[in-house]
């Protein structure tokens, strides 16, 4: 963990004495928004997952209906309690969770991960007396695990990854010890889109009495449908006996607007370690399932709405489109002599590298053409997370990529960064 840079800046902005007119407010917002990445045109990746106009309409209406409600107190808004329960149950079904499983919705992958790590920390303390626990996650795991360890006072240790970018099974065995509170694998991982050897890793953890978390924040609403298409997907979910918890983001390939994820535990009893209950204050009993106190209601309604609207058939159709786009990109990248795809991504997260050209310089040209591909360092790569919208721009994307490979100059030194 390194301390983050904080810019010294003077705080000039003050609340206006006199409010603006509605027109002025929205003129100003629209003016500012012009600088934002244009996801409508399919030129962004990983930040927004556009799935078509009908899905947009469903999401907009669900959000509109629940702009004001607060999911902090489900007894006042039973509709939210029901929708949250059903989103969790539908997700549990997709991921083959046993009937005794339990879970909640959270605000996103990071919060789901922090909750899974917290449950593991509490279990290690109570069941094995572990005080200074260690969280073991692959080097390719999302930074949310380092953040969880940091927030929860755990030591974060990394499992090395092999040449195929998957976590090293032997190293996992060597690294698990009496202080390990949780072992993690990704399905798939963000950087290279590969699925870690979940079966082998979870078996090692189970042998040592340690819980195992599959991070399927990206894959939870993707891999079950890739499997339905009859494509090979390694086992990654609760069918693997040693998997004790999972995270799956509805706001990624579930196509929900932001603020919706699900955390699941194999045994609903463990949920008790997640939920915070407090009564030692004048207000009476206060309970909360995750980090947030007041919780926005709209993500719950939007998650329920989009999942119910699409159903398994709708998701399968969207995944078919996404996979066809991914196949096309992989084939055409392999046909460009200077480029290759790193590893063997199982679905639609692709990292493109090169042994002969500087992919950062190639990406400068892509930037100039309006694309917003992410940059990665280990190994240097252009990163794509494909959504259904990209099917309509894949020809342009590939033509621009071929142009960029031939016409790039020296790298302008743009950083690989997400924030
Ligand atoms: C594999 C994986 N896990 C976890 C997360 C964290 O999710 P969020 O950004 O919703 O907190 C991400 C985000 O991209 C991810 O790719």
CSV table of C-alpha atoms and ligand atoms in Angstrom, one decimal:
chain,number,residue,atom,x,y,z
A,1,UNK,CA,0.0,0.0,0.0
A,2,UNK,CA,1.4,3.4,-0.9
A,3,UNK,CA,0.1,6.7,0.3
A,4,UNK,CA,-2.0,8.4,-2.4
A,5,UNK,CA,-0.9,11.7,-3.9
A,6,UNK,CA,-3.1,14.6,-2.8
A,7,UNK,CA,-2.9,17.8,-4.7
A,8,UNK,CA,-2.7,21.0,-2.6
A,9,UNK,CA,-5.4,23.3,-3.9
A,10,UNK,CA,-7.2,26.3,-2.7
A,11,UNK,CA,-10.9,25.9,-2.0
A,12,UNK,CA,-12.6,28.8,-3.9
A,13,UNK,CA,-16.0,27.5,-4.7
A,14,UNK,CA,-18.8,28.8,-2.5
A,15,UNK,CA,-22.5,28.0,-2.4
A,16,UNK,CA,-24.2,30.7,-4.5
A,17,UNK,CA,-26.2,33.2,-2.4
A,18,UNK,CA,-28.9,33.1,-5.0
A,19,UNK,CA,-29.9,29.9,-6.7
A,20,UNK,CA,-29.7,29.5,-10.4
A,21,UNK,CA,-32.7,28.9,-12.6
A,22,UNK,CA,-33.5,25.3,-13.6
A,23,UNK,CA,-32.5,26.1,-17.2
A,24,UNK,CA,-29.1,27.5,-16.1
A,25,UNK,CA,-28.4,24.6,-13.8
A,26,UNK,CA,-28.9,22.1,-16.6
A,27,UNK,CA,-27.2,24.3,-19.2
A,28,UNK,CA,-24.1,24.3,-16.9
A,29,UNK,CA,-24.3,20.5,-16.4
A,30,UNK,CA,-24.6,19.8,-20.1
A,31,UNK,CA,-21.7,22.1,-20.8
A,32,UNK,CA,-19.5,20.2,-18.4
A,33,UNK,CA,-20.7,16.9,-19.6
A,34,UNK,CA,-19.3,17.7,-23.1
A,35,UNK,CA,-15.8,16.8,-21.7
A,36,UNK,CA,-16.9,13.4,-20.6
A,37,UNK,CA,-16.1,10.2,-22.5
A,38,UNK,CA,-18.8,9.5,-25.1
A,39,UNK,CA,-20.0,6.0,-24.1
A,40,UNK,CA,-23.1,6.2,-26.3
A,41,UNK,CA,-20.9,5.8,-29.4
A,42,UNK,CA,-19.3,2.6,-28.1
A,43,UNK,CA,-15.9,4.1,-27.7
A,44,UNK,CA,-15.4,3.4,-24.0
A,45,UNK,CA,-14.6,0.2,-22.3
A,46,UNK,CA,-15.1,-1.2,-18.7
A,47,UNK,CA,-16.7,1.9,-17.3
A,48,UNK,CA,-20.2,1.6,-18.9
A,49,UNK,CA,-21.9,-1.5,-20.2
A,50,UNK,CA,-24.5,-0.3,-22.8
A,51,UNK,CA,-26.9,-3.1,-23.7
A,52,UNK,CA,-29.3,-1.4,-26.0
A,53,UNK,CA,-32.2,1.1,-26.0
A,54,UNK,CA,-34.8,-1.2,-24.4
A,55,UNK,CA,-32.5,-2.0,-21.5
A,56,UNK,CA,-31.8,1.7,-21.1
A,57,UNK,CA,-35.5,2.4,-20.9
A,58,UNK,CA,-36.1,-0.2,-18.2
A,59,UNK,CA,-33.2,1.1,-16.2
A,60,UNK,CA,-34.3,4.7,-16.5
A,61,UNK,CA,-37.8,3.9,-15.4
A,62,UNK,CA,-36.7,1.8,-12.4
A,63,UNK,CA,-34.3,4.5,-11.3
A,64,UNK,CA,-37.0,7.2,-11.7
A,65,UNK,CA,-39.4,5.2,-9.5
A,66,UNK,CA,-36.9,4.9,-6.7
A,67,UNK,CA,-35.0,8.2,-6.7
A,68,UNK,CA,-36.0,9.2,-3.2
A,69,UNK,CA,-36.5,6.0,-1.2
A,70,UNK,CA,-33.9,4.9,1.3
A,71,UNK,CA,-33.0,1.2,1.6
A,72,UNK,CA,-31.6,1.7,5.1
A,73,UNK,CA,-34.9,0.7,6.6
A,74,UNK,CA,-36.5,-2.2,4.6
A,75,UNK,CA,-39.5,-2.3,7.0
A,76,UNK,CA,-40.6,1.1,5.7
A,77,UNK,CA,-40.1,0.1,2.1
A,78,UNK,CA,-41.0,-3.6,1.8
A,79,UNK,CA,-40.9,-3.5,-2.0
A,80,UNK,CA,-37.1,-2.9,-1.7
A,81,UNK,CA,-36.7,-5.8,0.8
A,82,UNK,CA,-38.5,-8.1,-1.6
A,83,UNK,CA,-36.5,-6.9,-4.7
A,84,UNK,CA,-33.2,-7.2,-2.9
A,85,UNK,CA,-34.0,-10.7,-1.7
A,86,UNK,CA,-35.0,-11.8,-5.2
A,87,UNK,CA,-31.9,-10.3,-6.8
A,88,UNK,CA,-29.8,-12.2,-4.3
A,89,UNK,CA,-31.7,-15.4,-4.9
A,90,UNK,CA,-31.6,-15.1,-8.7
A,91,UNK,CA,-27.9,-14.5,-8.5
A,92,UNK,CA,-27.4,-17.4,-6.1
A,93,UNK,CA,-29.2,-19.6,-8.6
A,94,UNK,CA,-27.0,-18.5,-11.5
A,95,UNK,CA,-23.9,-19.3,-9.5
A,96,UNK,CA,-25.2,-22.7,-8.3
A,97,UNK,CA,-25.2,-21.7,-4.6
A,98,UNK,CA,-26.7,-24.4,-2.2
A,99,UNK,CA,-30.1,-23.7,-0.7
A,100,UNK,CA,-28.6,-22.8,2.7
A,101,UNK,CA,-26.6,-19.9,1.1
A,102,UNK,CA,-27.2,-16.3,2.0
A,103,UNK,CA,-26.2,-12.9,0.8
A,104,UNK,CA,-27.0,-9.3,0.3
A,105,UNK,CA,-26.8,-6.6,-2.3
A,106,UNK,CA,-24.0,-4.0,-2.0
A,107,UNK,CA,-23.0,-0.8,-3.8
A,108,UNK,CA,-20.5,-2.5,-6.0
A,109,UNK,CA,-17.7,-5.1,-6.4
A,110,UNK,CA,-15.5,-3.4,-3.9
A,111,UNK,CA,-18.1,-3.4,-1.1
A,112,UNK,CA,-19.0,-7.0,-1.9
A,113,UNK,CA,-15.3,-7.9,-1.6
A,114,UNK,CA,-14.8,-6.0,1.6
A,115,UNK,CA,-17.8,-7.8,3.1
A,116,UNK,CA,-16.5,-11.2,2.0
A,117,UNK,CA,-13.1,-10.5,3.5
A,118,UNK,CA,-14.7,-9.2,6.8
A,119,UNK,CA,-16.7,-12.4,7.1
A,120,UNK,CA,-13.6,-14.5,6.6
A,121,UNK,CA,-11.7,-12.4,9.1
A,122,UNK,CA,-14.4,-12.9,11.8
A,123,UNK,CA,-14.6,-16.6,11.1
A,124,UNK,CA,-10.8,-17.0,11.4
A,125,UNK,CA,-10.9,-15.2,14.7
A,126,UNK,CA,-13.7,-17.2,16.1
A,127,UNK,CA,-13.1,-20.6,14.7
A,128,UNK,CA,-9.2,-20.6,14.7
A,129,UNK,CA,-8.2,-17.8,17.0
A,130,UNK,CA,-6.4,-15.9,14.2
A,131,UNK,CA,-5.6,-12.3,15.3
A,132,UNK,CA,-3.2,-10.9,12.7
A,133,UNK,CA,-4.7,-12.5,9.7
A,134,UNK,CA,-3.4,-12.7,6.1
A,135,UNK,CA,-5.4,-12.2,2.9
A,136,UNK,CA,-3.9,-14.2,0.1
A,137,UNK,CA,-4.9,-13.0,-3.4
A,138,UNK,CA,-3.3,-13.4,-6.9
A,139,UNK,CA,-1.1,-10.6,-8.2
A,140,UNK,CA,-3.8,-10.1,-10.8
A,141,UNK,CA,-6.6,-9.8,-8.3
A,142,UNK,CA,-8.5,-6.5,-8.3
A,143,UNK,CA,-7.1,-3.8,-6.0
A,144,UNK,CA,-10.3,-4.1,-4.0
A,145,UNK,CA,-8.7,-7.0,-2.1
A,146,UNK,CA,-5.7,-4.8,-1.1
A,147,UNK,CA,-8.1,-2.2,-0.1
A,148,UNK,CA,-10.2,-4.7,2.0
A,149,UNK,CA,-7.0,-5.9,3.7
A,150,UNK,CA,-6.0,-2.3,4.4
A,151,UNK,CA,-9.4,-1.3,5.8
A,152,UNK,CA,-9.8,-4.5,7.9
A,153,UNK,CA,-6.3,-4.6,9.4
A,154,UNK,CA,-5.1,-7.7,7.6
A,155,UNK,CA,-1.8,-8.3,5.9
A,156,UNK,CA,-2.2,-8.6,2.1
A,157,UNK,CA,0.1,-11.2,0.4
A,158,UNK,CA,0.2,-11.9,-3.3
A,159,UNK,CA,0.1,-15.2,-5.0
A,160,UNK,CA,2.4,-15.0,-8.1
A,161,UNK,CA,0.8,-15.6,-11.5
A,162,UNK,CA,2.3,-17.9,-14.2
A,163,UNK,CA,3.1,-17.3,-17.9
A,164,UNK,CA,-0.6,-17.9,-18.6
A,165,UNK,CA,-1.4,-15.1,-16.2
A,166,UNK,CA,-3.3,-17.5,-13.9
A,167,UNK,CA,-2.5,-17.8,-10.2
A,168,UNK,CA,0.2,-20.3,-9.5
A,169,UNK,CA,-1.3,-23.4,-7.8
A,170,UNK,CA,2.0,-24.6,-6.2
A,171,UNK,CA,2.7,-21.2,-4.8
A,172,UNK,CA,-0.8,-21.0,-3.4
A,173,UNK,CA,0.0,-24.2,-1.5
A,174,UNK,CA,3.3,-22.8,-0.2
A,175,UNK,CA,1.8,-19.5,0.9
A,176,UNK,CA,-1.3,-20.7,2.9
A,177,UNK,CA,-0.4,-20.8,6.6
A,178,UNK,CA,-2.1,-20.7,10.0
A,179,UNK,CA,-2.7,-17.0,9.7
A,180,UNK,CA,-4.4,-17.1,6.3
A,181,UNK,CA,-8.0,-15.9,6.7
A,182,UNK,CA,-9.0,-16.2,3.0
A,183,UNK,CA,-7.6,-17.4,-0.3
A,184,UNK,CA,-8.9,-15.6,-3.4
A,185,UNK,CA,-9.2,-16.5,-7.1
A,186,UNK,CA,-10.7,-14.4,-10.0
A,187,UNK,CA,-13.2,-15.6,-12.6
A,188,UNK,CA,-12.1,-13.8,-14.7
A,189,UNK,CA,-9.5,-11.4,-13.5
A,190,UNK,CA,-9.6,-7.8,-14.8
A,191,UNK,CA,-6.1,-7.4,-16.3
A,192,UNK,CA,-6.0,-10.4,-18.6
A,193,UNK,CA,-9.5,-11.9,-18.6
A,194,UNK,CA,-8.3,-15.3,-17.6
A,195,UNK,CA,-9.9,-17.5,-14.9
A,196,UNK,CA,-7.7,-18.6,-12.1
A,197,UNK,CA,-7.5,-22.4,-11.3
A,198,UNK,CA,-10.4,-22.1,-8.9
A,199,UNK,CA,-10.9,-25.9,-8.3
A,200,UNK,CA,-7.2,-26.5,-7.4
A,201,UNK,CA,-6.9,-23.4,-5.3
A,202,UNK,CA,-10.1,-23.9,-3.4
A,203,UNK,CA,-9.1,-27.5,-2.7
A,204,UNK,CA,-5.9,-26.3,-1.2
A,205,UNK,CA,-7.7,-23.8,1.0
A,206,UNK,CA,-10.4,-26.4,2.0
A,207,UNK,CA,-7.7,-28.9,3.0
A,208,UNK,CA,-6.2,-26.4,5.3
A,209,UNK,CA,-9.6,-25.3,6.7
A,210,UNK,CA,-9.3,-21.9,5.1
A,211,UNK,CA,-12.3,-20.2,3.2
A,212,UNK,CA,-12.0,-19.4,-0.5
A,213,UNK,CA,-13.6,-16.5,-2.4
A,214,UNK,CA,-14.2,-16.5,-6.1
A,215,UNK,CA,-14.3,-12.9,-7.3
A,216,UNK,CA,-16.7,-13.1,-10.2
A,217,UNK,CA,-17.5,-9.4,-10.1
A,218,UNK,CA,-16.9,-9.4,-13.9
A,219,UNK,CA,-17.9,-13.0,-14.5
A,220,UNK,CA,-20.9,-13.6,-12.3
A,221,UNK,CA,-23.4,-12.4,-15.0
A,222,UNK,CA,-21.2,-13.4,-17.9
A,223,UNK,CA,-19.7,-16.9,-17.5
A,224,UNK,CA,-23.0,-18.7,-16.7
A,225,UNK,CA,-24.3,-17.6,-20.1
A,226,UNK,CA,-21.0,-18.3,-21.9
A,227,UNK,CA,-21.4,-21.8,-20.5
A,228,UNK,CA,-25.0,-21.9,-21.8
A,229,UNK,CA,-23.7,-21.1,-25.3
A,230,UNK,CA,-21.7,-24.4,-25.0
A,231,UNK,CA,-18.3,-22.7,-24.8
A,232,UNK,CA,-15.7,-24.1,-22.4
A,233,UNK,CA,-15.6,-22.4,-19.0
A,234,UNK,CA,-13.6,-23.8,-16.1
A,235,UNK,CA,-15.6,-24.5,-12.9
A,236,UNK,CA,-15.6,-21.3,-10.9
A,237,UNK,CA,-18.7,-21.1,-8.8
A,238,UNK,CA,-20.3,-22.9,-5.8
A,239,UNK,CA,-20.2,-26.2,-7.7
A,240,UNK,CA,-16.6,-26.2,-6.4
A,241,UNK,CA,-16.9,-27.5,-2.9
A,242,UNK,CA,-14.2,-25.3,-1.4
A,243,UNK,CA,-15.7,-22.0,-2.6
A,244,UNK,CA,-17.2,-20.4,0.5
A,245,UNK,CA,-18.1,-16.9,-0.9
A,246,UNK,CA,-18.5,-15.1,-4.2
A,247,UNK,CA,-19.0,-11.6,-5.5
A,248,UNK,CA,-21.0,-10.8,-8.7
A,249,UNK,CA,-21.7,-7.3,-10.0
A,250,UNK,CA,-25.1,-6.6,-11.5
A,251,UNK,CA,-23.6,-3.2,-12.6
A,252,UNK,CA,-21.1,-4.9,-14.9
A,253,UNK,CA,-22.4,-7.7,-17.2
A,254,UNK,CA,-25.8,-7.7,-15.4
A,255,UNK,CA,-26.2,-4.4,-17.3
A,256,UNK,CA,-27.6,-2.5,-14.3
A,257,UNK,CA,-26.8,1.1,-13.7
A,258,UNK,CA,-24.1,1.7,-11.1
A,259,UNK,CA,-24.4,0.8,-7.5
A,260,UNK,CA,-25.4,-2.9,-7.7
A,261,UNK,CA,-23.5,-6.0,-6.7
A,262,UNK,CA,-24.2,-9.2,-4.8
A,263,UNK,CA,-22.1,-10.9,-2.2
A,264,UNK,CA,-22.9,-14.5,-1.4
A,265,UNK,CA,-21.9,-16.9,1.4
A,266,UNK,CA,-22.2,-20.7,1.1
A,267,UNK,CA,-23.8,-20.8,4.5
A,268,UNK,CA,-26.3,-18.1,5.5
A,269,UNK,CA,-25.2,-18.3,9.1
A,270,UNK,CA,-22.0,-16.6,8.1
A,271,UNK,CA,-24.0,-13.5,7.1
A,272,UNK,CA,-24.2,-12.7,10.8
A,273,UNK,CA,-20.5,-11.8,10.6
A,274,UNK,CA,-21.3,-9.3,7.8
A,275,UNK,CA,-24.3,-7.6,9.3
A,276,UNK,CA,-23.5,-4.8,11.8
A,277,UNK,CA,-25.9,-4.5,14.7
A,278,UNK,CA,-25.6,-1.8,17.3
A,279,UNK,CA,-27.9,-0.7,20.1
A,280,UNK,CA,-25.6,1.2,22.5
A,281,UNK,CA,-26.8,4.7,21.7
A,282,UNK,CA,-30.0,6.6,22.4
A,283,UNK,CA,-31.7,5.6,19.1
A,284,UNK,CA,-32.4,1.9,19.6
A,285,UNK,CA,-31.3,-1.0,17.4
A,286,UNK,CA,-29.4,0.0,14.3
A,287,UNK,CA,-28.6,-2.8,11.8
A,288,UNK,CA,-26.8,-2.5,8.5
A,289,UNK,CA,-25.8,-5.2,6.0
A,290,UNK,CA,-22.7,-3.5,4.6
A,291,UNK,CA,-20.6,-0.3,4.8
A,292,UNK,CA,-23.2,2.3,3.8
A,293,UNK,CA,-25.7,3.5,6.3
A,294,UNK,CA,-28.4,5.2,4.2
A,295,UNK,CA,-28.6,3.2,1.0
A,296,UNK,CA,-29.8,4.3,-2.4
A,297,UNK,CA,-32.9,2.4,-3.4
A,298,UNK,CA,-32.6,2.9,-7.2
A,299,UNK,CA,-29.8,0.4,-7.7
A,300,UNK,CA,-31.9,-2.3,-6.1
A,301,UNK,CA,-35.0,-1.5,-8.2
A,302,UNK,CA,-32.8,-1.2,-11.4
A,303,UNK,CA,-31.1,-4.6,-10.7
A,304,UNK,CA,-34.4,-6.3,-10.2
A,305,UNK,CA,-35.9,-4.7,-13.2
A,306,UNK,CA,-33.1,-5.4,-15.6
A,307,UNK,CA,-32.7,-9.0,-14.4
A,308,UNK,CA,-36.4,-9.6,-14.7
A,309,UNK,CA,-36.6,-7.9,-18.0
A,310,UNK,CA,-33.8,-9.8,-19.7
A,311,UNK,CA,-34.2,-13.2,-18.0
A,312,UNK,CA,-31.7,-16.0,-18.9
A,313,UNK,CA,-32.7,-15.9,-22.5
A,314,UNK,CA,-32.0,-12.2,-22.8
A,315,UNK,CA,-28.6,-12.5,-21.1
A,316,UNK,CA,-27.7,-15.4,-23.3
A,317,UNK,CA,-28.5,-13.4,-26.4
A,318,UNK,CA,-26.4,-10.4,-25.2
A,319,UNK,CA,-23.5,-12.7,-24.3
A,320,UNK,CA,-23.7,-14.3,-27.7
A,321,UNK,CA,-23.3,-10.8,-29.3
A,322,UNK,CA,-20.4,-10.0,-26.9
A,323,UNK,CA,-18.6,-13.3,-27.6
A,324,UNK,CA,-18.9,-12.9,-31.3
A,325,UNK,CA,-17.4,-9.5,-31.0
A,326,UNK,CA,-14.6,-10.9,-28.8
A,327,UNK,CA,-13.9,-13.8,-31.3
A,328,UNK,CA,-13.7,-11.3,-34.2
A,329,UNK,CA,-11.3,-9.1,-32.3
A,330,UNK,CA,-9.1,-12.0,-31.2
A,331,UNK,CA,-8.9,-13.4,-34.8
A,332,UNK,CA,-8.1,-10.0,-36.4
A,333,UNK,CA,-5.6,-9.1,-33.7
A,334,UNK,CA,-3.8,-12.4,-34.3
A,335,UNK,CA,-3.8,-11.5,-38.0
A,336,UNK,CA,-1.9,-8.3,-37.4
A,337,UNK,CA,1.8,-9.5,-37.2
A,338,UNK,CA,2.8,-6.9,-34.7
A,339,UNK,CA,0.1,-7.7,-32.1
A,340,UNK,CA,-1.1,-10.6,-30.0
A,341,UNK,CA,-3.7,-11.3,-27.2
A,342,UNK,CA,-2.1,-12.0,-23.9
A,343,UNK,CA,-3.0,-15.4,-22.4
A,344,UNK,CA,-6.2,-17.2,-23.2
A,345,UNK,CA,-9.1,-15.0,-22.0
A,346,UNK,CA,-12.2,-17.1,-21.4
A,347,UNK,CA,-14.8,-14.4,-22.4
A,348,UNK,CA,-14.8,-10.8,-23.4
A,349,UNK,CA,-12.0,-9.1,-21.4
A,350,UNK,CA,-8.9,-8.9,-23.7
A,351,UNK,CA,-5.4,-7.6,-23.2
A,352,UNK,CA,-3.5,-6.9,-26.4
A,353,UNK,CA,0.3,-6.8,-26.4
A,354,UNK,CA,3.2,-6.7,-28.8
A,355,UNK,CA,6.8,-7.9,-29.1
A,356,UNK,CA,7.7,-5.4,-31.8
A,357,UNK,CA,5.8,-2.2,-31.3
A,358,UNK,CA,5.2,0.1,-28.3
A,359,UNK,CA,1.5,-0.5,-27.6
A,360,UNK,CA,1.4,2.7,-25.5
A,361,UNK,CA,2.3,4.6,-28.6
A,362,UNK,CA,-0.3,2.7,-30.6
A,363,UNK,CA,-2.8,3.7,-28.0
A,364,UNK,CA,-1.9,7.3,-28.3
A,365,UNK,CA,-3.2,7.1,-31.9
A,366,UNK,CA,-6.3,5.2,-30.7
A,367,UNK,CA,-6.8,8.1,-28.2
A,368,UNK,CA,-6.6,10.6,-31.0
A,369,UNK,CA,-9.3,8.6,-32.9
A,370,UNK,CA,-11.6,9.0,-29.9
A,371,UNK,CA,-11.2,5.5,-28.4
A,372,UNK,CA,-10.8,5.1,-24.6
A,373,UNK,CA,-8.9,1.8,-24.3
A,374,UNK,CA,-7.3,1.2,-20.9
A,375,UNK,CA,-3.6,0.8,-20.6
A,376,UNK,CA,-1.8,-1.9,-18.6
A,377,UNK,CA,1.7,-2.4,-17.4
A,378,UNK,CA,2.4,-6.0,-16.6
A,379,UNK,CA,2.8,-6.8,-19.5
A,380,UNK,CA,2.3,-3.7,-21.5
A,381,UNK,CA,-1.2,-4.0,-23.0
A,382,UNK,CA,-4.2,-2.3,-24.4
A,383,UNK,CA,-7.2,-3.5,-22.4
A,384,UNK,CA,-10.7,-4.0,-23.7
A,385,UNK,CA,-13.8,-5.1,-21.8
A,386,UNK,CA,-16.5,-5.6,-24.5
A,387,UNK,CA,-20.2,-4.9,-24.2
A,388,UNK,CA,-23.0,-5.5,-26.6
A,389,UNK,CA,-22.6,-2.0,-28.0
A,390,UNK,CA,-19.2,-2.8,-29.4
A,391,UNK,CA,-20.7,-5.1,-32.0
A,392,UNK,CA,-21.7,-2.0,-33.9
A,393,UNK,CA,-18.3,-0.4,-33.9
A,394,UNK,CA,-16.0,-3.5,-34.2
A,395,UNK,CA,-15.1,-2.8,-37.9
A,396,UNK,CA,-14.2,0.8,-37.1
A,397,UNK,CA,-12.2,-0.3,-34.0
A,398,UNK,CA,-10.2,-2.8,-36.0
A,399,UNK,CA,-9.6,-0.5,-38.9
A,400,UNK,CA,-8.4,2.2,-36.4
A,401,UNK,CA,-6.2,-0.3,-34.6
A,402,UNK,CA,-4.5,-1.4,-37.9
A,403,UNK,CA,-4.0,2.2,-38.8
A,404,UNK,CA,-2.5,3.0,-35.3
A,405,UNK,CA,0.0,0.0,-35.6
A,406,UNK,CA,1.3,1.4,-38.9
A,407,UNK,CA,1.2,5.1,-38.1
A,408,UNK,CA,2.2,5.6,-34.4
A,409,UNK,CA,5.1,7.7,-33.4
A,410,UNK,CA,7.0,7.7,-30.0
A,411,UNK,CA,4.9,7.1,-26.9
A,412,UNK,CA,3.7,10.4,-25.4
A,413,UNK,CA,4.1,8.8,-22.0
A,414,UNK,CA,0.5,8.7,-21.0
A,415,UNK,CA,0.2,6.8,-17.7
A,416,UNK,CA,-1.7,3.5,-17.1
A,417,UNK,CA,-4.1,4.6,-14.5
A,418,UNK,CA,-7.8,4.2,-13.5
A,419,UNK,CA,-8.2,7.2,-11.1
B,1,LIG,C1,-12.5,-8.6,-11.2
B,1,LIG,C2,-13.0,-7.4,-10.5
B,1,LIG,N1,-13.3,-7.4,-9.2
B,1,LIG,C3,-13.7,-6.4,-8.5
B,1,LIG,C4,-13.9,-5.2,-9.1
B,1,LIG,C5,-14.4,-4.0,-8.3
B,1,LIG,O1,-15.7,-3.6,-8.7
B,1,LIG,P1,-16.2,-2.1,-8.4
B,1,LIG,O2,-15.5,-1.2,-9.3
B,1,LIG,O3,-17.7,-2.3,-8.8
B,1,LIG,O4,-16.0,-1.8,-7.0
B,1,LIG,C6,-13.6,-5.0,-10.5
B,1,LIG,C7,-13.8,-3.8,-11.2
B,1,LIG,O5,-13.6,-3.6,-12.4
B,1,LIG,C8,-13.2,-6.2,-11.2
B,1,LIG,O6,-12.9,-6.1,-12.5
